[in-house]
Backbone as a chain_set.jsonl record, in Angstrom:
{"seq": "XXXXXXXXXXXXXXXXXXXXXXXXXXXXXXXXXXXXXXXXXXXXXXXXXXXXXXXXXXXXXXXXXXXXXXXXXXXXXXXXXXXXXXXXXXXXXXXXXXXXXXXXXXXXXXXXXXXXXXXXXXXXXXXXXXXXXXXXXXXXXXXXXXXXXXXXXXXXXXXXXXXXXXXXXXXXXXXXXXXXXXXXXXXXXXX", "coords": {"N": [[-173.464, -58.028, -32.358], [-175.723, -59.722, -32.636], [-178.011, -57.9, -32.564], [-177.599, -56.57, -35.048], [-177.747, -58.721, -36.866], [-180.424, -59.489, -36.516], [-181.685, -57.236, -37.548], [-180.813, -57.423, -40.18], [-182.0, -59.874, -40.969], [-184.653, -59.094, -40.71], [-184.759, -57.233, -42.784], [-184.433, -58.984, -44.941], [-186.938, -60.118, -45.137], [-188.543, -58.116, -45.985], [-190.558, -55.859, -48.061], [-188.881, -54.044, -49.297], [-186.505, -55.447, -49.716], [-187.27, -57.239, -51.709], [-187.879, -55.454, -53.761], [-185.417, -54.16, -54.229], [-183.618, -56.25, -54.67], [-184.637, -58.352, -56.624], [-186.066, -61.554, -56.317], [-183.922, -62.624, -54.878], [-184.223, -63.121, -52.061], [-185.857, -65.344, -51.975], [-184.309, -67.188, -53.14], [-181.763, -68.47, -51.925], [-179.382, -69.689, -52.817], [-178.707, -68.376, -55.153], [-178.153, -65.894, -54.061], [-175.965, -66.55, -52.418], [-174.11, -67.385, -54.355], [-173.755, -65.01, -55.773], [-172.588, -63.471, -53.733], [-170.238, -64.919, -53.287], [-168.845, -64.478, -55.651], [-168.322, -61.728, -55.605], [-167.195, -60.602, -52.992], [-166.565, -58.213, -51.617], [-168.41, -56.297, -52.561], [-170.721, -57.641, -51.831], [-170.459, -57.717, -49.022], [-170.61, -54.965, -48.482], [-173.219, -54.453, -49.428], [-174.707, -56.08, -47.69], [-174.145, -54.864, -45.218], [-175.263, -52.275, -45.693], [-177.929, -53.003, -46.115], [-178.638, -54.059, -43.599], [-178.344, -51.807, -41.879], [-180.249, -50.194, -42.943], [-182.692, -50.727, -41.923], [-184.884, -49.228, -39.884], [-186.433, -47.835, -36.916], [-189.913, -46.898, -36.846], [-192.726, -44.661, -36.531], [-195.24, -45.982, -36.626], [-194.561, -48.639, -35.99], [-193.516, -48.265, -33.399], [-195.784, -47.318, -32.051], [-197.385, -49.601, -32.263], [-195.871, -51.538, -30.81], [-195.848, -50.241, -28.33], [-198.634, -50.194, -27.724], [-199.149, -52.95, -27.68], [-197.495, -53.732, -25.538], [-198.659, -52.207, -23.49], [-201.28, -53.306, -23.285], [-200.565, -55.917, -22.584], [-199.388, -55.415, -20.081], [-201.593, -54.425, -18.623], [-203.229, -56.741, -18.609], [-201.542, -58.471, -17.232], [-201.584, -57.351, -14.691], [-204.322, -57.37, -14.051], [-205.65, -59.84, -14.543], [-206.924, -62.679, -12.85], [-205.453, -65.208, -10.706], [-203.829, -67.975, -9.086], [-201.552, -67.55, -6.333], [-198.242, -68.27, -6.729], [-195.021, -69.685, -5.941], [-191.558, -69.188, -6.514], [-188.297, -70.81, -6.61], [-186.298, -70.745, -3.604], [-183.78, -68.336, -3.146], [-180.176, -67.969, -2.784], [-179.885, -65.968, -0.904], [-182.164, -66.129, 0.554], [-184.484, -65.104, -0.532], [-187.756, -65.539, -1.779], [-189.385, -65.652, -4.662], [-192.616, -64.463, -5.51], [-195.467, -64.928, -7.547], [-198.298, -64.234, -9.695], [-200.136, -66.766, -11.029], [-201.162, -66.521, -13.946], [-200.686, -66.933, -16.596], [-201.684, -68.637, -18.735], [-204.35, -67.769, -18.94], [-203.769, -65.147, -19.648], [-202.62, -65.486, -22.222], [-204.827, -66.506, -23.677], [-206.831, -64.464, -23.367], [-205.458, -62.231, -24.405], [-205.059, -63.034, -27.077], [-207.735, -63.242, -27.963], [-208.529, -60.557, -27.629], [-206.796, -59.349, -29.473], [-207.671, -60.436, -31.935], [-210.329, -59.512, -31.899], [-209.945, -56.726, -31.953], [-208.921, -56.395, -34.475], [-209.386, -56.239, -38.121], [-211.106, -58.363, -38.335], [-212.842, -58.038, -36.348], [-213.687, -55.277, -34.638], [-212.277, -53.563, -36.222], [-210.007, -51.841, -35.617], [-207.42, -52.055, -36.45], [-205.445, -53.602, -39.037], [-205.418, -57.129, -39.405], [-202.989, -58.165, -40.167], [-201.012, -56.645, -38.915], [-198.703, -57.317, -37.495], [-196.989, -58.264, -39.496], [-196.957, -56.026, -41.183], [-195.65, -54.083, -39.673], [-193.241, -55.205, -39.054], [-190.359, -54.892, -39.718], [-189.75, -52.279, -38.758], [-190.493, -52.66, -36.104], [-188.662, -54.599, -35.207], [-186.297, -53.125, -35.393], [-186.856, -51.023, -33.555], [-187.223, -52.525, -31.163], [-184.66, -53.609, -30.85], [-183.064, -51.318, -30.369], [-184.402, -50.219, -28.133], [-184.12, -52.409, -26.383], [-181.34, -52.497, -25.88], [-180.932, -50.052, -24.548], [-182.701, -50.382, -22.403], [-181.51, -52.598, -21.096], [-179.119, -51.417, -20.29], [-180.142, -49.587, -18.449], [-181.252, -51.416, -16.59], [-178.912, -52.623, -15.707], [-177.653, -50.54, -14.3], [-179.678, -50.059, -12.406], [-179.649, -52.49, -10.958], [-177.135, -52.338, -9.817], [-177.191, -50.001, -8.235], [-179.785, -49.615, -7.151], [-181.056, -52.094, -6.128], [-183.654, -54.644, -6.172], [-183.788, -56.864, -4.53], [-181.635, -58.747, -2.293], [-180.245, -60.334, -3.965], [-178.095, -59.57, -5.904], [-175.495, -57.71, -7.577], [-172.121, -57.026, -8.689], [-169.959, -58.304, -11.24], [-167.541, -57.293, -11.493], [-166.835, -56.508, -13.952], [-168.077, -54.227, -16.162], [-168.975, -54.765, -18.713], [-169.555, -57.543, -18.658], [-171.46, -57.454, -16.617], [-173.474, -56.013, -17.93], [-174.208, -57.821, -19.965], [-174.867, -60.207, -18.567], [-176.415, -59.384, -16.457], [-177.312, -57.745, -13.355], [-178.997, -58.278, -11.329], [-181.044, -60.781, -9.852], [-183.845, -60.97, -9.673], [-185.237, -58.506, -10.949], [-187.315, -55.705, -10.241], [-189.688, -53.217, -11.055], [-191.761, -50.652, -10.025], [-193.291, -52.598, -8.706], [-193.543, -54.587, -10.605], [-192.549, -57.67, -11.799], [-189.925, -57.864, -13.719], [-188.541, -59.847, -15.172], [-190.451, -61.888, -15.478], [-192.505, -60.481, -16.783], [-191.307, -59.589, -19.218], [-190.703, -62.024, -20.38]], "CA": [[-173.667, -58.786, -33.577], [-177.094, -60.218, -32.704], [-178.96, -56.887, -33.042], [-177.42, -56.328, -36.482], [-178.275, -59.868, -37.606], [-181.889, -59.443, -36.511], [-182.068, -56.201, -38.511], [-180.564, -57.967, -41.51], [-183.05, -60.845, -41.263], [-185.884, -58.333, -40.921], [-184.675, -56.685, -44.141], [-184.622, -60.067, -45.902], [-188.366, -60.423, -45.249], [-189.273, -56.881, -46.264], [-190.837, -55.504, -49.451], [-187.714, -53.334, -49.818], [-185.565, -56.464, -50.189], [-187.768, -57.763, -52.984], [-187.791, -54.425, -54.811], [-184.021, -53.856, -54.534], [-182.923, -57.461, -55.106], [-185.736, -59.261, -56.995], [-185.837, -62.992, -56.319], [-182.781, -63.073, -54.05], [-184.637, -63.638, -50.747], [-186.461, -66.667, -52.151], [-183.312, -68.057, -53.767], [-180.519, -68.242, -51.18], [-178.206, -70.138, -53.561], [-178.354, -67.262, -56.051], [-177.55, -64.872, -53.21], [-174.647, -67.048, -51.998], [-173.244, -67.356, -55.534], [-173.442, -63.596, -56.002], [-171.656, -63.045, -52.681], [-168.96, -65.6, -53.481], [-168.155, -63.85, -56.784], [-167.905, -60.362, -55.296], [-167.358, -60.52, -51.535], [-166.516, -56.823, -51.151], [-169.71, -55.703, -52.874], [-171.704, -58.348, -51.009], [-170.317, -57.215, -47.654], [-171.146, -53.599, -48.464], [-174.678, -54.541, -49.574], [-175.249, -56.647, -46.448], [-174.065, -53.805, -44.214], [-176.252, -51.245, -46.03], [-179.267, -53.558, -45.889], [-178.863, -54.158, -42.153], [-178.513, -50.493, -41.234], [-181.377, -49.471, -43.542], [-183.884, -51.035, -41.136], [-184.955, -48.24, -38.813], [-187.743, -47.763, -36.264], [-190.83, -45.882, -37.35], [-193.797, -44.337, -35.591], [-196.272, -47.026, -36.614], [-194.039, -49.779, -35.244], [-193.4, -47.9, -31.975], [-197.152, -47.306, -31.505], [-197.818, -50.989, -32.161], [-195.169, -52.155, -29.675], [-196.357, -49.588, -27.126], [-199.979, -50.708, -27.465], [-198.987, -54.365, -27.341], [-196.934, -53.782, -24.184], [-199.656, -51.667, -22.572], [-202.33, -54.313, -23.074], [-199.954, -57.022, -21.834], [-199.222, -54.975, -18.702], [-202.924, -54.412, -17.996], [-203.652, -58.122, -18.369], [-200.656, -58.999, -16.189], [-202.015, -56.824, -13.392], [-205.758, -57.516, -13.787], [-206.179, -61.201, -14.624], [-206.752, -63.423, -11.597], [-204.699, -66.459, -10.707], [-203.324, -68.345, -7.763], [-200.2, -67.085, -6.008], [-197.263, -69.35, -6.765], [-193.714, -69.266, -5.435], [-190.386, -69.738, -7.17], [-187.326, -71.406, -5.685], [-185.603, -69.846, -2.682], [-182.438, -67.978, -3.605], [-179.109, -68.117, -1.788], [-180.049, -64.947, 0.141], [-183.419, -66.357, 1.262], [-185.624, -64.497, -1.238], [-188.651, -66.472, -2.467], [-190.225, -64.832, -5.531], [-194.034, -64.817, -5.617], [-196.076, -64.414, -8.775], [-199.665, -64.654, -9.979], [-200.126, -67.755, -12.11], [-202.239, -66.193, -14.87], [-200.087, -66.956, -17.93], [-202.569, -69.235, -19.734], [-205.454, -66.812, -19.123], [-203.198, -64.012, -20.37], [-202.496, -65.866, -23.639], [-206.163, -66.638, -24.264], [-207.49, -63.153, -23.415], [-204.725, -61.367, -25.332], [-205.362, -63.482, -28.435], [-209.11, -62.83, -28.272], [-208.533, -59.095, -27.782], [-206.12, -59.024, -30.726], [-208.577, -60.761, -33.043], [-211.48, -58.61, -31.814], [-209.535, -55.381, -32.352], [-208.496, -56.371, -35.878], [-210.447, -56.11, -39.115], [-212.046, -59.462, -38.148], [-213.735, -57.62, -35.266], [-214.132, -53.883, -34.672], [-211.487, -52.893, -37.266], [-209.065, -50.819, -35.151], [-206.176, -52.248, -37.197], [-205.436, -54.761, -39.924], [-204.958, -58.352, -38.746], [-201.596, -58.372, -40.544], [-200.183, -55.571, -38.372], [-197.384, -57.862, -37.15], [-196.192, -58.28, -40.725], [-196.832, -54.661, -41.713], [-194.727, -53.277, -38.855], [-192.176, -56.095, -38.596], [-188.984, -54.373, -39.773], [-189.639, -51.167, -37.822], [-190.593, -53.194, -34.744], [-187.383, -55.237, -34.878], [-185.33, -52.048, -35.161], [-187.202, -50.358, -32.303], [-186.954, -53.425, -30.038], [-183.205, -53.7, -30.679], [-182.577, -50.086, -29.726], [-184.994, -50.165, -26.802], [-183.531, -53.475, -25.569], [-179.99, -52.126, -25.429], [-181.086, -48.982, -23.563], [-183.361, -50.994, -21.251], [-180.515, -53.404, -20.38], [-178.199, -50.487, -19.617], [-180.874, -49.111, -17.271], [-181.337, -52.505, -15.611], [-177.574, -52.81, -15.132], [-177.469, -49.488, -13.29], [-180.639, -50.286, -11.337], [-179.165, -53.6, -10.142], [-175.944, -51.93, -9.069], [-177.435, -48.898, -7.296], [-181.124, -49.672, -6.545], [-181.54, -53.463, -6.31], [-184.949, -55.013, -5.591], [-183.541, -57.861, -3.48], [-180.205, -58.89, -2.002], [-179.654, -61.159, -5.027], [-177.595, -58.591, -6.866], [-174.077, -57.432, -7.424], [-171.311, -56.85, -9.89], [-168.912, -59.291, -11.491], [-166.295, -56.549, -11.597], [-166.723, -56.076, -15.345], [-169.326, -53.597, -16.592], [-169.396, -55.473, -19.922], [-170.194, -58.793, -18.219], [-172.673, -57.066, -15.891], [-174.478, -55.636, -18.93], [-174.657, -59.014, -20.685], [-175.405, -61.227, -17.671], [-177.346, -58.79, -15.511], [-176.8, -57.462, -12.021], [-180.039, -58.645, -10.376], [-181.71, -62.032, -10.179], [-185.277, -60.696, -9.835], [-185.471, -57.059, -10.993], [-188.707, -55.231, -10.183], [-189.914, -51.777, -11.156], [-193.152, -50.365, -9.691], [-193.958, -53.835, -8.312], [-193.653, -55.511, -11.738], [-191.416, -58.577, -11.956], [-189.54, -57.628, -15.117], [-188.208, -61.119, -15.808], [-191.696, -62.572, -15.831], [-193.243, -59.673, -17.745], [-190.643, -59.598, -20.517], [-190.835, -63.361, -20.96]], "C": [[-175.124, -59.224, -33.716], [-178.094, -59.137, -33.115], [-178.83, -56.622, -34.536], [-177.989, -57.478, -37.299], [-179.796, -59.87, -37.624], [-182.393, -58.364, -37.459], [-181.895, -56.712, -39.935], [-181.646, -58.979, -41.886], [-184.399, -60.158, -41.448], [-185.901, -57.754, -42.331], [-184.942, -57.774, -45.176], [-186.085, -60.423, -46.105], [-189.189, -59.225, -45.696], [-189.561, -56.686, -47.752], [-189.652, -54.78, -50.098], [-186.686, -54.306, -50.375], [-185.992, -56.958, -51.568], [-187.646, -56.726, -54.094], [-186.339, -54.121, -55.195], [-183.26, -55.043, -55.105], [-183.964, -58.517, -55.489], [-185.296, -60.728, -57.02], [-184.742, -63.494, -55.408], [-183.226, -63.708, -52.732], [-185.222, -65.036, -50.864], [-185.498, -67.653, -52.798], [-181.956, -67.858, -53.094], [-179.265, -68.696, -51.934], [-177.742, -69.076, -54.549], [-177.644, -66.179, -55.258], [-176.131, -65.294, -52.81], [-173.66, -67.013, -53.162], [-172.807, -65.936, -55.852], [-172.399, -63.115, -54.985], [-170.28, -63.672, -52.871], [-168.153, -64.928, -54.585], [-167.608, -62.477, -56.441], [-168.124, -60.104, -53.803], [-167.369, -59.084, -51.022], [-167.867, -56.145, -51.385], [-170.802, -56.333, -52.017], [-171.656, -57.835, -49.569], [-170.888, -55.823, -47.502], [-172.669, -53.614, -48.547], [-175.337, -55.082, -48.312], [-175.248, -55.59, -45.346], [-175.15, -52.747, -44.454], [-177.676, -51.734, -45.798], [-179.581, -53.6, -44.4], [-179.12, -52.817, -41.502], [-179.662, -49.695, -41.851], [-182.677, -49.711, -42.777], [-183.902, -50.104, -39.934], [-186.341, -48.266, -38.157], [-188.615, -46.726, -36.955], [-191.987, -45.729, -36.362], [-194.856, -45.414, -35.496], [-195.813, -48.236, -35.794], [-193.949, -49.466, -33.75], [-194.78, -47.834, -31.321], [-197.66, -48.732, -31.306], [-197.166, -51.669, -30.951], [-195.655, -51.543, -28.364], [-197.748, -50.083, -26.745], [-199.954, -52.155, -27.014], [-198.513, -54.502, -25.893], [-197.934, -53.273, -23.151], [-200.765, -52.656, -22.255], [-201.777, -55.48, -22.257], [-199.789, -56.656, -20.358], [-200.561, -54.938, -17.967], [-203.396, -55.83, -17.672], [-202.824, -58.762, -17.26], [-201.16, -58.591, -14.809], [-203.459, -57.188, -13.042], [-206.273, -58.958, -13.785], [-205.918, -61.957, -13.326], [-205.92, -64.685, -11.804], [-204.215, -66.756, -9.304], [-201.913, -67.787, -7.576], [-199.292, -68.309, -5.953], [-195.911, -68.794, -6.323], [-192.602, -69.955, -6.212], [-189.427, -70.315, -6.149], [-186.651, -70.349, -4.806], [-184.192, -69.585, -3.199], [-181.43, -68.147, -2.464], [-179.249, -67.11, -0.647], [-181.376, -65.093, 0.887], [-184.638, -65.739, 0.598], [-186.434, -65.583, -1.944], [-189.59, -65.64, -3.339], [-191.656, -65.375, -5.602], [-194.575, -64.214, -6.911], [-197.498, -64.943, -8.913], [-199.62, -65.575, -11.192], [-201.326, -67.504, -13.037], [-201.766, -66.237, -16.33], [-200.997, -67.52, -19.001], [-203.757, -68.319, -20.003], [-204.986, -65.616, -19.957], [-203.121, -64.318, -21.866], [-203.857, -65.918, -24.325], [-206.823, -65.272, -24.424], [-206.785, -62.23, -24.41], [-205.032, -61.74, -26.779], [-206.767, -63.064, -28.846], [-209.215, -61.32, -28.461], [-207.887, -58.687, -29.105], [-207.033, -59.285, -31.919], [-209.759, -59.806, -33.061], [-211.124, -57.201, -32.273], [-209.171, -55.26, -33.818], [-209.678, -56.191, -36.82], [-211.386, -57.32, -39.114], [-213.064, -59.127, -37.058], [-214.188, -56.188, -35.481], [-213.289, -52.998, -35.59], [-210.66, -51.706, -36.776], [-207.763, -50.872, -35.948], [-206.335, -53.48, -38.074], [-204.866, -55.963, -39.18], [-203.484, -58.625, -39.04], [-200.639, -57.335, -40.001], [-198.799, -56.067, -37.947], [-196.468, -57.824, -38.366], [-195.921, -56.858, -41.216], [-195.803, -53.833, -40.956], [-193.474, -54.048, -38.456], [-190.795, -55.447, -38.601], [-188.784, -53.204, -38.802], [-189.689, -51.62, -36.376], [-189.286, -53.843, -34.313], [-186.338, -54.17, -34.569], [-185.594, -51.356, -33.819], [-186.863, -51.238, -31.098], [-185.46, -53.608, -29.8], [-182.66, -52.487, -29.938], [-183.097, -49.996, -28.296], [-184.35, -51.196, -25.876], [-182.159, -53.114, -25.043], [-180.051, -51.033, -24.357], [-181.69, -49.532, -22.268], [-182.367, -51.813, -20.425], [-179.482, -52.533, -19.671], [-178.857, -49.944, -18.35], [-180.977, -50.17, -16.188], [-179.995, -52.775, -14.946], [-177.348, -51.789, -14.023], [-178.419, -49.685, -12.11], [-180.14, -51.382, -10.396], [-177.961, -53.236, -9.294], [-176.268, -50.922, -7.971], [-178.779, -48.951, -6.577], [-181.714, -51.078, -6.671], [-182.873, -53.717, -5.602], [-184.803, -56.007, -4.453], [-182.038, -57.891, -3.21], [-179.488, -59.748, -3.037], [-179.182, -60.26, -6.162], [-176.093, -58.436, -6.67], [-173.379, -57.339, -8.756], [-170.28, -57.959, -10.008], [-167.542, -58.623, -11.486], [-166.046, -56.034, -13.008], [-168.059, -55.503, -15.787], [-169.86, -54.281, -17.844], [-170.135, -56.768, -19.562], [-171.488, -58.492, -17.453], [-173.801, -56.728, -16.858], [-175.05, -56.879, -19.606], [-175.358, -60.03, -19.787], [-176.435, -60.678, -16.686], [-176.723, -58.626, -14.133], [-177.815, -57.804, -10.928], [-180.685, -59.942, -10.813], [-183.192, -61.805, -10.453], [-185.535, -59.19, -9.854], [-186.955, -56.724, -11.014], [-188.704, -53.712, -10.313], [-191.402, -51.544, -10.966], [-193.941, -51.643, -9.377], [-194.1, -54.859, -9.442], [-192.379, -56.344, -11.819], [-191.023, -58.54, -13.426], [-189.164, -58.91, -15.851], [-189.468, -61.816, -16.316], [-192.436, -61.792, -16.911], [-192.613, -59.724, -19.132], [-190.749, -60.97, -21.177], [-192.264, -63.618, -21.35]], "O": [[-175.701, -59.11, -34.798], [-178.96, -59.413, -33.945], [-179.838, -56.466, -35.225], [-178.644, -57.248, -38.315], [-180.4, -60.216, -38.64], [-183.421, -58.549, -38.11], [-182.738, -56.46, -40.796], [-182.156, -58.946, -43.006], [-185.207, -60.6, -42.266], [-186.933, -57.778, -43.001], [-185.606, -57.521, -46.182], [-186.442, -60.976, -47.145], [-190.414, -59.315, -45.776], [-188.892, -57.274, -48.602], [-189.442, -54.888, -51.306], [-186.058, -54.024, -51.396], [-185.172, -57.077, -52.478], [-187.344, -57.071, -55.237], [-186.056, -53.853, -56.362], [-182.36, -54.87, -55.927], [-184.154, -59.483, -54.75], [-184.303, -61.09, -57.651], [-184.645, -64.7, -55.184], [-182.668, -64.727, -52.323], [-185.092, -65.835, -49.936], [-185.834, -68.822, -52.983], [-181.095, -67.158, -53.627], [-178.188, -68.142, -51.714], [-176.543, -68.892, -54.762], [-176.653, -65.611, -55.718], [-175.205, -64.485, -52.859], [-172.499, -66.649, -52.977], [-171.641, -65.687, -56.161], [-171.442, -62.431, -55.348], [-169.264, -63.017, -52.639], [-166.932, -64.815, -54.486], [-166.545, -62.094, -56.93], [-169.104, -59.474, -53.404], [-168.106, -58.771, -50.088], [-168.398, -55.491, -50.487], [-171.699, -55.641, -51.535], [-172.695, -57.553, -48.971], [-171.567, -55.525, -46.52], [-173.339, -52.876, -47.825], [-176.397, -54.606, -47.906], [-176.235, -55.437, -44.626], [-175.87, -52.371, -43.529], [-178.531, -50.976, -45.34], [-180.675, -53.216, -43.987], [-180.013, -52.693, -40.663], [-180.016, -48.632, -41.341], [-183.651, -48.981, -42.96], [-183.032, -50.184, -39.067], [-187.315, -48.679, -38.788], [-188.111, -45.789, -37.574], [-192.189, -46.564, -35.481], [-195.324, -45.729, -34.402], [-196.579, -48.788, -35.005], [-194.275, -50.317, -32.922], [-194.94, -48.242, -30.171], [-198.294, -49.033, -30.295], [-197.856, -52.307, -30.156], [-195.852, -52.263, -27.385], [-198.011, -50.359, -25.574], [-200.655, -52.537, -26.077], [-199.063, -55.288, -25.122], [-198.048, -53.836, -22.063], [-201.145, -52.825, -21.096], [-202.441, -55.975, -21.347], [-200.024, -57.488, -19.482], [-200.652, -55.371, -16.818], [-203.904, -56.083, -16.58], [-203.355, -59.512, -16.441], [-201.16, -59.394, -13.875], [-203.793, -57.304, -11.863], [-207.241, -59.26, -13.088], [-204.823, -61.885, -12.768], [-205.722, -65.15, -12.926], [-204.198, -65.878, -8.441], [-201.18, -67.581, -8.543], [-199.553, -69.26, -5.216], [-195.691, -67.583, -6.332], [-192.686, -71.142, -6.527], [-189.713, -70.309, -4.952], [-186.462, -69.206, -5.222], [-183.5, -70.505, -3.636], [-181.803, -68.434, -1.327], [-178.782, -67.37, 0.461], [-181.688, -64.279, 1.756], [-185.74, -65.848, 1.136], [-185.872, -66.441, -2.625], [-190.496, -64.99, -2.819], [-191.874, -66.579, -5.735], [-194.178, -63.12, -7.311], [-197.855, -65.964, -8.326], [-199.121, -65.197, -12.252], [-202.357, -68.169, -12.936], [-202.394, -65.635, -17.201], [-201.085, -66.944, -20.086], [-204.133, -68.111, -21.157], [-205.695, -65.138, -20.843], [-203.517, -63.491, -22.687], [-204.009, -65.421, -25.441], [-207.322, -64.952, -25.503], [-207.444, -61.525, -25.173], [-205.243, -60.862, -27.614], [-206.968, -62.582, -29.961], [-209.916, -60.856, -29.36], [-208.374, -57.781, -29.782], [-207.151, -58.445, -32.811], [-210.154, -59.336, -34.127], [-211.938, -56.547, -32.926], [-209.115, -54.154, -34.356], [-210.816, -56.014, -36.386], [-212.383, -57.304, -39.836], [-214.038, -59.856, -36.871], [-214.973, -55.905, -36.386], [-213.565, -51.805, -35.718], [-210.613, -50.672, -37.442], [-207.083, -49.857, -36.104], [-207.239, -54.292, -37.878], [-203.922, -55.818, -38.404], [-202.803, -59.257, -38.232], [-199.557, -57.148, -40.558], [-197.825, -55.318, -38.029], [-195.314, -57.403, -38.276], [-194.803, -56.528, -41.613], [-195.153, -52.969, -41.543], [-192.718, -53.587, -37.601], [-190.12, -55.454, -37.572], [-187.772, -53.141, -38.104], [-189.019, -51.048, -35.515], [-188.847, -53.66, -33.178], [-185.585, -54.292, -33.603], [-184.667, -51.13, -33.04], [-186.284, -50.759, -30.123], [-185.037, -53.748, -28.652], [-181.885, -52.623, -28.991], [-182.338, -49.731, -27.363], [-184.065, -50.896, -24.717], [-181.843, -53.393, -23.886], [-179.311, -51.081, -23.375], [-181.245, -49.189, -21.172], [-182.373, -51.737, -19.196], [-179.023, -52.871, -18.58], [-178.216, -49.849, -17.303], [-180.812, -49.872, -15.005], [-179.939, -53.116, -13.765], [-176.902, -52.14, -12.931], [-178.029, -49.506, -10.956], [-180.198, -51.227, -9.177], [-177.782, -53.757, -8.193], [-175.683, -50.98, -6.889], [-178.908, -48.385, -5.492], [-182.778, -51.237, -7.27], [-183.183, -53.1, -4.583], [-185.599, -56.0, -3.514], [-181.271, -57.151, -3.826], [-178.264, -59.878, -2.996], [-179.791, -60.203, -7.231], [-175.51, -58.962, -5.722], [-173.977, -57.549, -9.812], [-169.793, -58.485, -9.007], [-166.512, -59.296, -11.475], [-165.149, -55.22, -13.23], [-169.067, -56.209, -15.787], [-171.074, -54.37, -18.023], [-171.207, -57.05, -20.098], [-172.489, -59.189, -17.619], [-174.95, -57.109, -16.636], [-176.263, -56.973, -19.796], [-176.338, -60.649, -20.202], [-177.24, -61.436, -16.144], [-175.738, -59.282, -13.794], [-177.53, -57.641, -9.741], [-180.858, -60.183, -12.008], [-183.739, -62.398, -11.383], [-186.012, -58.646, -8.858], [-187.746, -57.367, -11.704], [-187.847, -53.02, -9.763], [-192.222, -52.155, -11.652], [-195.113, -51.758, -9.736], [-194.723, -55.902, -9.243], [-191.275, -55.806, -11.897], [-191.705, -59.114, -14.275], [-189.445, -59.039, -17.042], [-189.52, -62.273, -17.458], [-192.943, -62.389, -17.86], [-193.324, -59.887, -20.124], [-190.871, -61.065, -22.398], [-192.582, -64.693, -21.858]]}, "num_chains": 1, "name": "protein.A"}
């Protein structure tokens, strides 16, 4: 349900919404009244709007570039080594405390790369690629979580792993406390 709702909300902010349903996005009471009068048509329109949001190449390139820069900064920026709480199996996660530096450097790089700097992209790229990015992240997220579920069951990073006995619950709750791939703490990186 949540992936569909995020696609629907992305559609509500898109130029396509304004062209297909002029004034509706800025007037929720008009939209609600319309839906109340004809629920079947409203339901069909909502479904069609939600599934009309699809990934596109520009959005995937943007997300890929964004993730690549974030990964480089994660690995390259200095910081003190900090430790998380000890788990029940004795694992103590270590991480580089460079989050504030990461935020500052990433923001400066983003502004510098935009049309306010060297003009690699328009400063409004977040807005321009929003609907395609939401669609791509929804699809990627579901596939990524399926991969993490299998990784936690068959190739765990620590002893803090296991199955609940339900693949559905394992998928939703996770099978590892601190998943790592190629030395990257995925919990920390994704957050």
